Tab-separated table of C-alpha atoms and ligand atoms in Angstrom:
chain	number	residue	atom	x	y	z
A	19	MET	CA	-11.790	-2.857	6.091
A	20	VAL	CA	-8.869	-0.691	5.694
A	21	PHE	CA	-5.396	-2.123	4.679
A	22	GLU	CA	-2.033	-0.959	5.595
A	23	THR	CA	0.625	-0.972	3.054
A	24	LYS	CA	3.302	-3.334	3.558
A	25	ASN	CA	6.566	-2.005	4.883
A	26	LYS	CA	5.594	1.381	5.230
A	27	ILE	CA	5.351	3.464	8.283
A	28	SER	CA	2.076	5.075	8.480
A	29	PRO	CA	2.156	8.193	10.565
A	30	ASN	CA	-0.358	8.879	13.538
A	31	ILE	CA	-3.637	10.525	12.486
A	32	ASN	CA	-2.925	13.053	15.221
A	33	ASP	CA	-0.313	14.179	12.812
A	34	TYR	CA	-3.126	14.803	10.252
A	35	ASN	CA	-2.550	18.483	9.399
A	36	ILE	CA	-5.334	19.506	7.052
A	37	ASP	CA	-3.714	22.896	6.588
A	38	SER	CA	-0.472	21.797	5.408
A	39	ILE	CA	-1.956	19.047	3.220
A	40	ARG	CA	-4.144	21.578	1.381
A	41	ASP	CA	-1.108	23.817	0.931
A	42	ASP	CA	0.483	20.882	-0.901
A	43	PHE	CA	-2.304	21.082	-3.492
A	44	PRO	CA	-1.943	24.324	-5.837
A	45	ALA	CA	-5.558	24.118	-7.155
A	46	LEU	CA	-6.856	24.523	-3.707
A	47	SER	CA	-5.930	28.206	-3.350
A	48	LEU	CA	-7.642	29.082	-6.669
A	49	GLU	CA	-10.618	31.591	-6.593
A	50	CYS	CA	-13.842	30.719	-8.295
A	51	ASN	CA	-16.092	33.669	-9.227
A	52	GLY	CA	-14.869	35.741	-6.449
A	53	TYR	CA	-15.103	32.981	-3.836
A	54	PRO	CA	-12.418	30.609	-2.447
A	55	LEU	CA	-12.726	27.460	-4.589
A	56	SER	CA	-14.659	24.685	-2.634
A	57	PHE	CA	-13.618	21.652	-4.702
A	58	LEU	CA	-16.133	18.785	-3.993
A	59	ASP	CA	-15.620	16.788	-7.212
A	60	SER	CA	-12.649	14.447	-6.216
A	61	GLY	CA	-15.051	11.420	-7.133
A	62	ALA	CA	-14.737	12.400	-10.751
A	63	SER	CA	-10.997	13.341	-10.564
A	64	ALA	CA	-8.732	14.394	-7.612
A	65	GLN	CA	-6.611	17.499	-7.711
A	66	LYS	CA	-2.787	16.861	-7.781
A	67	PRO	CA	-0.073	17.605	-4.991
A	68	SER	CA	2.803	19.755	-6.018
A	69	LYS	CA	4.983	16.685	-5.422
A	70	VAL	CA	3.343	14.830	-8.288
A	71	LEU	CA	3.576	18.168	-10.802
A	72	GLU	CA	7.284	18.703	-9.692
A	73	ARG	CA	8.311	15.177	-10.265
A	74	MET	CA	6.684	14.916	-13.651
A	75	ASP	CA	8.176	18.307	-14.591
A	76	HIS	CA	11.684	17.138	-13.585
A	77	ALA	CA	11.209	13.770	-15.412
A	78	TYR	CA	10.256	15.675	-18.630
A	79	ARG	CA	13.254	18.147	-18.327
A	80	ASN	CA	15.815	15.784	-17.033
A	81	GLU	CA	15.018	12.127	-17.632
A	82	TYR	CA	12.827	11.817	-20.608
A	83	ALA	CA	13.351	9.497	-23.696
A	84	ASN	CA	11.228	6.457	-24.819
A	85	VAL	CA	11.495	3.358	-22.703
A	86	HIS	CA	12.731	-0.102	-23.322
A	87	ARG	CA	14.315	0.903	-26.516
A	88	GLY	CA	17.476	2.835	-26.301
A	89	ALA	CA	20.988	1.401	-24.850
A	90	TYR	CA	21.853	5.222	-24.150
A	91	THR	CA	21.737	6.436	-20.652
A	92	LEU	CA	18.840	8.768	-20.674
A	93	SER	CA	16.505	5.924	-22.030
A	94	GLN	CA	17.853	3.577	-19.452
A	95	GLN	CA	17.008	6.263	-16.642
A	96	ALA	CA	13.548	6.631	-18.390
A	97	THR	CA	13.009	2.908	-18.302
A	98	ASP	CA	14.229	2.581	-14.806
A	99	ASN	CA	11.844	5.340	-13.810
A	100	TYR	CA	8.982	3.503	-15.547
A	101	GLU	CA	9.682	0.130	-14.102
A	102	ASN	CA	10.226	1.447	-10.621
A	103	ALA	CA	6.846	3.046	-10.807
A	104	ARG	CA	5.609	-0.284	-11.557
A	105	LYS	CA	7.174	-1.499	-8.494
A	106	THR	CA	5.612	1.188	-6.610
A	107	VAL	CA	2.262	0.199	-7.451
A	108	ALA	CA	2.858	-3.349	-6.989
A	109	ASP	CA	3.915	-2.521	-3.441
A	110	PHE	CA	1.129	-0.224	-2.970
A	111	MET	CA	-1.448	-3.050	-3.596
A	112	ASN	CA	0.637	-5.814	-2.213
A	113	ALA	CA	1.016	-7.456	-5.489
A	114	LYS	CA	3.125	-10.500	-5.422
A	115	SER	CA	5.209	-9.431	-8.353
A	116	SER	CA	5.577	-6.078	-10.525
A	117	ASP	CA	4.785	-8.393	-13.481
A	118	GLU	CA	1.206	-8.449	-12.459
A	119	ILE	CA	0.768	-4.627	-12.922
A	120	ILE	CA	-0.290	-3.644	-16.262
A	121	PHE	CA	-0.386	0.102	-17.125
A	122	THR	CA	-3.379	0.981	-19.250
A	123	ARG	CA	-5.059	4.347	-20.361
A	124	ASN	CA	-7.567	4.530	-17.217
A	125	VAL	CA	-9.723	1.866	-15.514
A	126	THR	CA	-11.901	1.797	-18.655
A	127	SER	CA	-9.200	0.437	-20.807
A	128	ALA	CA	-8.201	-1.873	-18.177
A	129	ILE	CA	-11.766	-3.347	-17.974
A	130	ASN	CA	-11.977	-3.406	-21.681
A	131	LEU	CA	-8.584	-5.131	-21.868
A	132	VAL	CA	-10.143	-8.113	-19.635
A	133	ALA	CA	-13.418	-8.156	-21.631
A	134	HIS	CA	-11.626	-8.593	-25.048
A	135	SER	CA	-8.843	-10.630	-23.952
A	136	TYR	CA	-10.211	-12.837	-21.230
A	137	GLY	CA	-13.879	-12.460	-22.191
A	138	ARG	CA	-13.607	-13.424	-25.833
A	139	ASN	CA	-11.097	-16.287	-25.324
A	140	PHE	CA	-12.394	-17.736	-22.077
A	141	LEU	CA	-16.208	-17.340	-22.226
A	142	LYS	CA	-18.646	-18.663	-24.679
A	143	ALA	CA	-22.422	-18.446	-25.213
A	144	GLY	CA	-24.654	-19.129	-22.261
A	145	ASP	CA	-21.911	-18.184	-19.835
A	146	GLU	CA	-22.929	-15.658	-17.180
A	147	VAL	CA	-21.173	-12.589	-16.161
A	148	VAL	CA	-22.494	-11.010	-12.801
A	149	ILE	CA	-22.348	-7.190	-12.355
A	150	SER	CA	-24.233	-4.899	-9.794
A	151	HIS	CA	-26.833	-2.405	-9.943
A	152	MET	CA	-24.489	0.283	-8.938
A	153	GLU	CA	-21.762	-0.088	-11.608
A	154	HIS	CA	-20.199	2.720	-13.619
A	155	HIS	CA	-20.832	2.467	-17.351
A	156	ALA	CA	-17.261	1.292	-17.637
A	157	ASN	CA	-18.072	-1.721	-16.080
A	158	ILE	CA	-21.197	-2.442	-17.882
A	159	VAL	CA	-20.644	-1.614	-21.248
A	160	PRO	CA	-17.538	-3.818	-22.014
A	161	TRP	CA	-19.655	-6.795	-20.840
A	162	GLN	CA	-22.575	-5.717	-23.188
A	163	LEU	CA	-20.156	-5.736	-26.022
A	164	LEU	CA	-19.023	-9.080	-25.079
A	165	ARG	CA	-22.536	-10.171	-24.870
A	166	ASP	CA	-23.098	-9.041	-28.367
A	167	ALA	CA	-19.756	-10.698	-29.632
A	168	VAL	CA	-20.044	-14.159	-27.730
A	169	GLY	CA	-23.511	-14.333	-26.656
A	170	ILE	CA	-22.719	-14.450	-22.536
A	171	GLU	CA	-25.569	-13.469	-20.262
A	172	LEU	CA	-25.543	-10.409	-18.038
A	173	LYS	CA	-26.818	-10.973	-14.595
A	174	ILE	CA	-27.327	-7.979	-12.227
A	175	ALA	CA	-26.833	-8.151	-8.574
A	176	PRO	CA	-29.317	-5.930	-6.691
A	177	ILE	CA	-28.982	-3.551	-3.914
A	178	ASP	CA	-31.625	-2.151	-1.086
A	179	ASP	CA	-32.954	1.124	-1.240
A	180	ALA	CA	-30.083	2.672	1.056
A	181	GLY	CA	-27.604	1.327	-1.636
A	182	ASN	CA	-26.191	-1.549	0.353
A	183	PHE	CA	-25.333	-4.484	-1.800
A	184	LEU	CA	-27.418	-7.570	-1.178
A	185	LEU	CA	-24.922	-10.524	-0.515
A	186	ASP	CA	-27.765	-13.079	-0.202
A	187	ASP	CA	-29.503	-12.124	-3.482
A	188	PHE	CA	-25.972	-12.196	-5.091
A	189	GLU	CA	-25.426	-15.752	-3.840
A	190	LYS	CA	-28.612	-16.955	-5.239
A	191	ILE	CA	-27.499	-15.569	-8.763
A	192	LEU	CA	-24.396	-17.548	-8.418
A	193	GLY	CA	-24.477	-21.122	-10.443
A	194	PRO	CA	-22.441	-23.422	-12.555
A	195	LYS	CA	-22.880	-20.963	-15.337
A	196	THR	CA	-21.281	-18.086	-13.600
A	197	LYS	CA	-17.720	-17.529	-14.968
A	198	LEU	CA	-17.064	-13.991	-13.973
A	199	VAL	CA	-18.088	-11.631	-11.594
A	200	ALA	CA	-17.087	-7.796	-12.061
A	201	ILE	CA	-18.200	-5.456	-9.319
A	202	THR	CA	-17.115	-2.085	-8.057
A	203	HIS	CA	-15.319	-1.915	-4.792
A	204	VAL	CA	-16.833	1.440	-3.925
A	205	SER	CA	-19.920	3.174	-5.727
A	206	ASN	CA	-18.903	6.361	-7.284
A	207	VAL	CA	-22.607	7.653	-6.898
A	208	LEU	CA	-23.909	6.371	-3.483
A	209	GLY	CA	-20.471	6.000	-1.785
A	210	THR	CA	-21.215	2.263	-0.740
A	211	ILE	CA	-18.377	0.202	0.233
A	212	VAL	CA	-19.164	-3.164	-1.262
A	213	PRO	CA	-18.249	-6.383	0.587
A	214	ILE	CA	-15.818	-7.522	-2.044
A	215	LYS	CA	-13.908	-10.042	0.156
A	216	LYS	CA	-17.249	-11.858	0.707
A	217	ILE	CA	-17.976	-11.663	-3.040
A	218	VAL	CA	-14.743	-13.049	-4.006
A	219	GLN	CA	-15.319	-16.025	-1.498
A	220	LEU	CA	-18.848	-16.815	-2.707
A	221	ALA	CA	-17.573	-16.227	-6.337
A	222	LYS	CA	-14.927	-19.117	-5.634
A	223	THR	CA	-17.499	-21.490	-4.330
A	224	VAL	CA	-18.625	-21.642	-8.133
A	225	ASP	CA	-15.099	-21.253	-9.574
A	226	ALA	CA	-16.052	-17.896	-11.061
A	227	LYS	CA	-13.246	-15.328	-11.593
A	228	VAL	CA	-13.606	-12.000	-10.167
A	229	LEU	CA	-12.551	-8.559	-11.480
A	230	ILE	CA	-13.141	-5.583	-9.020
A	231	ASP	CA	-13.433	-2.034	-10.448
A	232	GLY	CA	-11.184	-0.168	-7.690
A	233	CYS	CA	-11.417	3.274	-9.159
A	234	GLN	CA	-13.055	4.822	-5.733
A	235	GLY	CA	-12.101	1.838	-3.615
A	236	ILE	CA	-8.393	2.220	-3.896
A	237	VAL	CA	-8.540	5.942	-2.961
A	238	HIS	CA	-10.275	5.758	0.288
A	239	GLU	CA	-9.480	2.145	1.534
A	240	GLY	CA	-6.478	0.930	-0.303
A	241	VAL	CA	-6.287	-2.658	-1.247
A	242	ASP	CA	-4.494	-5.844	-0.501
A	243	VAL	CA	-4.581	-7.834	-3.636
A	244	GLN	CA	-3.104	-10.931	-1.931
A	245	SER	CA	-5.763	-11.032	0.752
A	246	LEU	CA	-8.506	-10.092	-1.300
A	247	ASP	CA	-7.596	-13.076	-3.879
A	248	ALA	CA	-9.618	-11.778	-6.639
A	249	ASP	CA	-8.363	-12.337	-10.164
A	250	PHE	CA	-8.296	-8.622	-11.553
A	251	TYR	CA	-8.193	-5.375	-9.795
A	252	ALA	CA	-8.326	-2.116	-11.907
A	253	PHE	CA	-8.214	1.507	-10.946
A	254	THR	CA	-7.306	4.914	-12.657
A	255	GLY	CA	-4.590	7.254	-11.813
A	256	HIS	CA	-6.337	10.542	-11.903
A	257	LYS	CA	-8.742	9.809	-8.992
A	258	LEU	CA	-5.552	8.799	-6.820
A	259	TYR	CA	-4.039	12.248	-6.918
A	260	GLY	CA	-2.009	11.269	-10.006
A	261	PRO	CA	-2.198	12.352	-13.582
A	262	SER	CA	-4.789	11.509	-16.217
A	263	GLY	CA	-3.884	9.299	-18.837
A	264	ILE	CA	-2.624	6.070	-16.841
A	265	GLY	CA	-4.730	3.368	-15.120
A	266	VAL	CA	-3.749	0.063	-13.756
A	267	LEU	CA	-4.716	-3.529	-14.194
A	268	TRP	CA	-3.469	-5.878	-11.640
A	269	GLY	CA	-4.155	-9.545	-12.411
A	270	LYS	CA	-2.920	-13.096	-11.262
A	271	LEU	CA	0.184	-13.721	-13.356
A	272	ASP	CA	-0.797	-17.371	-14.625
A	273	LEU	CA	-4.069	-15.944	-15.691
A	274	LEU	CA	-2.334	-12.667	-17.528
A	275	ASN	CA	-0.040	-15.305	-19.164
A	276	ALA	CA	-2.713	-17.287	-20.404
A	277	MET	CA	-4.504	-14.535	-21.867
A	278	PRO	CA	-3.765	-13.389	-25.731
A	279	PRO	CA	-2.953	-9.879	-26.348
A	280	TYR	CA	-5.615	-7.251	-26.542
A	281	GLU	CA	-3.540	-4.674	-28.631
A	282	GLY	CA	-0.870	-5.660	-30.986
A	283	GLY	CA	2.118	-3.532	-31.738
A	284	GLY	CA	5.732	-2.586	-30.661
A	285	ASP	CA	7.227	-3.699	-27.175
A	286	MET	CA	4.844	-6.579	-26.679
A	287	ILE	CA	6.451	-8.890	-29.049
A	288	GLU	CA	9.122	-11.435	-28.991
A	289	ILE	CA	9.724	-12.192	-32.928
A	290	VAL	CA	7.703	-10.636	-35.726
A	291	THR	CA	7.697	-12.028	-39.313
A	292	PHE	CA	4.978	-11.697	-41.679
A	293	GLU	CA	3.762	-15.212	-41.249
A	294	LYS	CA	3.665	-14.891	-37.554
A	295	SER	CA	4.261	-13.140	-34.425
A	296	THR	CA	5.034	-14.315	-30.836
A	297	PHE	CA	4.426	-12.240	-27.728
A	298	ARG	CA	6.255	-11.608	-24.450
A	299	ASP	CA	4.781	-12.307	-21.163
A	300	ALA	CA	2.852	-9.959	-18.949
A	301	PRO	CA	3.181	-7.076	-18.404
A	302	ALA	CA	4.898	-6.294	-21.673
A	303	ARG	CA	2.090	-8.305	-23.610
A	304	PHE	CA	-0.445	-5.793	-22.720
A	305	GLU	CA	1.643	-2.666	-23.243
A	306	ALA	CA	1.533	-2.203	-26.924
A	307	GLY	CA	3.195	0.984	-28.334
A	308	THR	CA	4.714	3.734	-26.149
A	309	PRO	CA	3.595	3.485	-22.746
A	310	PRO	CA	2.235	6.529	-20.544
A	311	ILE	CA	6.055	7.015	-19.448
A	312	ILE	CA	5.796	10.440	-17.310
A	313	GLU	CA	2.161	9.620	-16.301
A	314	ALA	CA	3.823	6.283	-14.661
A	315	VAL	CA	6.271	8.652	-12.805
A	316	GLY	CA	3.410	10.847	-11.567
A	317	LEU	CA	1.357	8.041	-10.310
A	318	ALA	CA	4.430	6.499	-8.231
A	319	ALA	CA	4.897	10.203	-6.820
A	320	ALA	CA	1.166	10.357	-5.917
A	321	ILE	CA	1.282	6.800	-4.356
A	322	ASP	CA	4.415	7.831	-2.277
A	323	TYR	CA	2.711	11.152	-1.258
A	324	ILE	CA	-0.370	9.333	-0.068
A	325	THR	CA	1.681	6.596	1.702
A	326	SER	CA	3.653	9.359	3.565
A	327	ILE	CA	0.303	10.532	5.015
A	328	GLY	CA	-1.162	6.900	5.461
A	329	VAL	CA	-4.139	5.514	3.736
A	330	ASN	CA	-5.812	4.896	6.873
A	331	ASN	CA	-5.236	8.406	8.202
A	332	ILE	CA	-6.859	9.657	4.946
A	333	ALA	CA	-9.668	7.424	5.176
A	334	THR	CA	-10.261	8.402	8.866
A	335	HIS	CA	-10.186	12.035	7.816
A	336	GLU	CA	-12.746	11.549	5.035
A	337	ASN	CA	-15.126	9.884	7.528
A	338	HIS	CA	-15.124	12.859	9.648
A	339	MET	CA	-15.962	15.091	6.574
A	340	LEU	CA	-18.771	12.532	5.571
A	341	GLU	CA	-20.336	12.817	9.078
A	342	TYR	CA	-19.931	16.372	9.303
A	343	ALA	CA	-21.372	16.949	5.783
A	344	THR	CA	-24.198	14.718	6.277
A	345	SER	CA	-25.393	16.336	9.427
A	346	CYS	CA	-24.839	20.119	7.878
A	347	LEU	CA	-26.942	18.731	4.881
A	348	ALA	CA	-29.370	17.213	7.003
A	349	GLU	CA	-30.464	20.627	8.294
A	350	ILE	CA	-31.356	21.649	4.868
A	351	ASP	CA	-35.233	21.244	4.210
A	352	GLY	CA	-36.094	19.373	1.357
A	353	LEU	CA	-32.740	17.804	0.759
A	354	ARG	CA	-32.822	14.108	0.411
A	355	ILE	CA	-29.465	12.000	0.395
A	356	ILE	CA	-29.600	9.286	-2.096
A	357	GLY	CA	-27.397	6.502	-0.609
A	358	ASN	CA	-27.434	5.678	3.134
A	359	ALA	CA	-25.450	2.474	3.097
A	360	ASP	CA	-24.147	1.087	6.320
A	361	LYS	CA	-20.694	1.582	5.190
A	362	LYS	CA	-19.939	4.462	2.928
A	363	ILE	CA	-17.008	6.580	1.725
A	364	GLY	CA	-17.121	10.328	1.455
A	365	ILE	CA	-19.563	10.605	-1.555
A	366	ILE	CA	-22.969	12.442	-1.111
A	367	SER	CA	-25.531	12.212	-3.870
A	368	PHE	CA	-28.663	14.417	-3.257
A	369	GLU	CA	-31.587	15.910	-4.474
A	370	LEU	CA	-32.795	19.352	-3.296
A	371	ASP	CA	-36.428	20.000	-3.525
A	372	ASP	CA	-37.295	19.510	-7.276
A	373	ILE	CA	-34.225	21.953	-8.555
A	374	HIS	CA	-32.629	20.270	-11.525
A	375	PRO	CA	-29.173	19.120	-10.272
A	376	HIS	CA	-27.713	21.112	-13.204
A	377	ASP	CA	-29.349	24.250	-11.831
A	378	ILE	CA	-28.216	23.450	-8.344
A	379	SER	CA	-24.668	23.121	-9.660
A	380	THR	CA	-24.640	26.090	-11.724
A	381	ILE	CA	-25.844	28.244	-8.945
A	382	ILE	CA	-23.607	27.044	-6.218
A	383	ASP	CA	-20.603	27.440	-8.729
A	384	SER	CA	-21.472	31.082	-8.706
A	385	LYS	CA	-20.507	30.728	-4.952
A	386	GLY	CA	-17.354	29.046	-5.560
A	387	VAL	CA	-18.534	25.512	-5.035
A	388	ALA	CA	-17.587	22.600	-7.543
A	389	VAL	CA	-19.884	19.574	-7.634
A	390	ARG	CA	-20.829	17.162	-10.087
A	391	ALA	CA	-24.445	17.196	-11.442
A	392	GLY	CA	-25.775	14.502	-13.851
A	393	HIS	CA	-25.976	10.705	-14.086
A	394	HIS	CA	-22.508	9.823	-13.078
A	395	CYS	CA	-21.865	7.368	-15.774
A	396	ALA	CA	-24.476	5.209	-14.052
A	397	GLN	CA	-27.684	5.509	-15.673
A	398	PRO	CA	-29.214	2.144	-14.696
A	399	LEU	CA	-28.618	3.360	-10.982
A	400	MET	CA	-30.258	6.508	-11.552
A	401	GLU	CA	-33.295	4.462	-12.972
A	402	ARG	CA	-33.110	2.263	-9.819
A	403	TYR	CA	-33.875	5.474	-7.748
A	404	GLY	CA	-36.380	6.851	-10.149
A	405	VAL	CA	-34.122	10.243	-10.764
A	406	PRO	CA	-32.691	11.500	-14.085
A	407	ALA	CA	-29.525	12.887	-12.222
A	408	THR	CA	-28.476	13.878	-8.855
A	409	THR	CA	-26.138	16.481	-7.492
A	410	ARG	CA	-22.750	14.859	-6.054
A	411	ALA	CA	-20.408	16.072	-3.602
A	412	SER	CA	-17.457	13.974	-3.308
A	413	PHE	CA	-14.540	14.537	-0.810
A	414	GLY	CA	-10.714	13.906	-0.918
A	415	MET	CA	-8.001	13.879	1.663
A	416	TYR	CA	-7.953	17.676	1.465
A	417	THR	CA	-11.337	18.306	1.910
A	418	SER	CA	-12.110	20.585	4.998
A	419	GLU	CA	-14.975	21.762	7.094
A	420	GLY	CA	-14.702	25.157	5.206
A	421	ASP	CA	-15.401	23.461	1.967
A	422	ILE	CA	-18.575	21.901	3.418
A	423	ASP	CA	-19.844	24.900	5.237
A	424	GLN	CA	-19.526	26.889	1.925
A	425	LEU	CA	-21.528	24.090	0.229
A	426	ALA	CA	-24.221	24.223	2.848
A	427	ASP	CA	-24.517	28.036	2.525
A	428	ALA	CA	-24.409	27.753	-1.257
A	429	LEU	CA	-27.372	25.373	-1.207
A	430	LYS	CA	-29.457	27.575	0.969
A	431	TYR	CA	-28.884	30.323	-1.482
A	432	ALA	CA	-30.048	28.060	-4.253
A	433	LYS	CA	-33.016	27.181	-2.260
A	434	GLY	CA	-33.816	30.909	-1.678
A	435	ILE	CA	-33.576	31.353	-5.452
A	436	PHE	CA	-36.165	28.965	-6.286
A	437	GLY	CA	-38.145	28.862	-3.104
B	5	PLP	C1	-14.518	7.223	-12.455
B	5	PLP	C2	-14.997	5.664	-12.447
B	5	PLP	C3	-14.661	4.881	-13.434
B	5	PLP	C4	-13.979	5.316	-14.912
B	5	PLP	O1	-12.942	5.715	-14.543
B	5	PLP	P1	-11.925	6.299	-16.100
B	5	PLP	O2	-10.837	7.059	-15.606
B	5	PLP	O3	-12.735	7.202	-16.805
B	5	PLP	O4	-11.735	5.276	-16.801
B	5	PLP	C5	-15.004	3.603	-13.571
B	5	PLP	N1	-15.496	3.089	-12.250
B	5	PLP	C6	-15.634	3.854	-11.304
B	5	PLP	C7	-16.210	3.338	-10.000
B	5	PLP	C8	-15.404	5.327	-11.275
B	5	PLP	O5	-15.466	6.028	-10.097
């Protein structure tokens, strides 16, 4: 399931020039401990192309003022940039309207927004919220806080040992009490692509709302929110080759406008008196205070860059890298990959003998390889697999076979030290 962005021409995969793409990312020419940097932690945060950095620099130097406030030219320019960025995001997700796009700090704040504003006002004691066993803490803890506040029940949709989402079991969990399903599009630990379209269809049969954590999914698959027909879709800018400090909550407009504000302050109000305030419609209603102005400009530049290369082409490239890496790692004795779902993206979590993941990552860092070690903000998932932590290599649009060869060599070196 890979979506084309509407009205945008996607270049042919044969034009995918990995060398020239790598040249677009300044950080990829860094050296690390005397080796070329092999950056395999894009799942935690992606590097930024020059186009994003230059666009943000230009906006800070030439187009900077606060937005939605001044009538002067510079403020209007900044406001236009900010609102055009919203339009770019809306088009990228195929949203019906830019009004459905709310800029937040990251996906965490987007999910908390829904848990507070929707959860505390539309859900009551005994209602059920369904999440999966492979959620990031950002899609677990807000629902636990909601459980403590209003008494909802949290239900966990299971996965199999390979990391596949179990649709049949999910269906059995659904019932008249299910009011909200909050599931990740793609697992940040296992790489599993979750069948979100089927999940939405099943959730509709019991009239439950659906929130998708699209943090990894939008990067590797894209999304068409109209065709998906969920109620909320959230993602974070820094994993989509954009800046940190900005996230997006997409929601159906009627629903957003029925929800009360989450934070109060400037920009989100119509009229304020000491007795009472009235609130603007979405998106302003949910953007109290000065928003991430330049971050929005950077995110739009990142989306333009991705679109110029083509989400499908990027996905195809990353699939090649996943296959290549899976076969390289399979040659290493004692390496066990955790997460072998039928459909997955370029994320590989693994164990190597009984070497602690922190030791692995420290040793291979000395060879210039950057990977993640730890619980990846998914402790219940670690428990599911009976491990305290894993080492995780995650790929991006710029990952090369050279990066993966360097990883494999460094892992053999680590094995040598402990073996
Ligand atoms: C990274 C990630 C998050 C958290 O993103 P933040 O930018 O820290 O809010 C949530 N869910 C998934 C699936 C992720 O990969």
